Amino acid sequence: MYIGDSLSLNSFQSLLCLLHGAVPEAKFTQEIYRENATITFLDYGVEIVLFHSNLLVDIEVESIGRVLKLDSIKSGQIWKEFDLLIFNSWLWYTRTPPGQQ
């Protein structure tokens, strides 16, 4: 499962291209729901999943408006179903935000 933003999408698509190149006749199914996608290679019992998330943590609506919850990852419950997780969100790995010293 790829988890992250557009960088994850690029990696997801690149892996699918590599797999198609290796087994071009493989039967597969494709499910797309909003920005998430699941490709299942039927002959191999393998699922490749993209879980699109600009922020890995939750944003909740409270009385004061939308609040970023740095200690909450409710959407991460689905991650427990997978054997391999690939996190890829460039902003999370920078020490300071772009434009700041």
Coordinates of C-alpha atoms in Angstrom, one line a residue, residues 1-78:
M1 CA 0.0 0.0 0.0
Y2 CA 1.3 3.4 -1.0
I3 CA 0.3 6.2 1.4
G4 CA 0.8 9.8 0.7
D5 CA 0.4 12.6 -1.9
S6 CA 1.3 13.0 -5.5
L7 CA 4.8 11.4 -5.0
S8 CA 3.0 8.2 -3.9
L9 CA 0.8 8.4 -7.0
N10 CA 3.9 8.6 -9.2
S11 CA 5.6 5.7 -7.5
F12 CA 2.4 3.7 -7.6
Q13 CA 2.0 4.2 -11.4
S14 CA 5.7 3.4 -11.9
L15 CA 5.4 0.1 -10.1
L16 CA 2.3 -0.8 -12.1
C17 CA 4.2 -0.1 -15.4
L18 CA 7.1 -2.3 -14.2
L19 CA 4.7 -5.1 -13.3
H20 CA 2.9 -4.8 -16.7
G21 CA 6.2 -4.9 -18.5
A22 CA 7.2 -8.1 -16.6
V23 CA 3.8 -9.9 -17.0
P24 CA 1.9 -8.1 -19.8
E25 CA -0.7 -10.8 -20.2
A26 CA -1.6 -10.9 -16.5
K27 CA -5.3 -10.6 -15.6
F28 CA -6.2 -7.8 -13.2
T29 CA -9.0 -5.8 -11.8
Q30 CA -9.1 -2.1 -11.0
E31 CA -11.2 -0.4 -8.4
I32 CA -11.1 3.4 -8.0
Y33 CA -12.9 5.2 -5.2
R34 CA -12.3 9.0 -5.1
E35 CA -8.5 9.4 -4.9
N36 CA -7.8 5.8 -3.8
A37 CA -7.1 2.9 -6.2
T38 CA -6.7 -0.8 -5.9
I39 CA -5.2 -3.0 -8.6
T40 CA -5.4 -6.7 -8.1
F41 CA -3.4 -9.1 -10.1
L42 CA -5.7 -12.1 -10.2
D43 CA -3.2 -14.8 -11.2
Y44 CA -0.9 -13.9 -8.4
G45 CA -3.3 -12.8 -5.6
V46 CA -1.5 -9.5 -5.2
E47 CA -3.1 -6.2 -4.5
I48 CA -1.3 -2.8 -5.1
V49 CA -3.2 0.0 -3.3
L50 CA -2.9 3.7 -3.4
F51 CA -4.2 5.5 -0.3
H52 CA -4.1 9.2 -1.1
S53 CA -3.5 11.4 1.9
N54 CA -2.0 14.9 1.7
L55 CA -1.6 14.8 5.5
L56 CA -0.9 11.6 7.3
V57 CA -2.7 12.9 10.4
D58 CA -6.4 13.7 10.8
I59 CA -8.2 17.0 10.3
E60 CA -11.4 17.2 12.4
V61 CA -14.1 19.8 12.5
E62 CA -14.6 21.4 15.9
S63 CA -16.5 24.4 17.2
I64 CA -13.6 26.6 16.3
G65 CA -13.3 25.2 12.7
R66 CA -11.0 22.6 11.2
V67 CA -8.3 21.4 13.5
L68 CA -5.2 19.4 12.5
K69 CA -4.8 16.5 15.1
L70 CA -1.1 15.7 15.1
D71 CA -1.7 12.8 17.5
S72 CA -4.5 11.1 15.5
I73 CA -4.4 8.8 12.5
K74 CA -7.9 7.3 12.3
S75 CA -7.6 6.6 8.6
G76 CA -4.6 4.4 9.5
Q77 CA -6.8 1.6 10.7
I78 CA -7.1 0.3 7.1

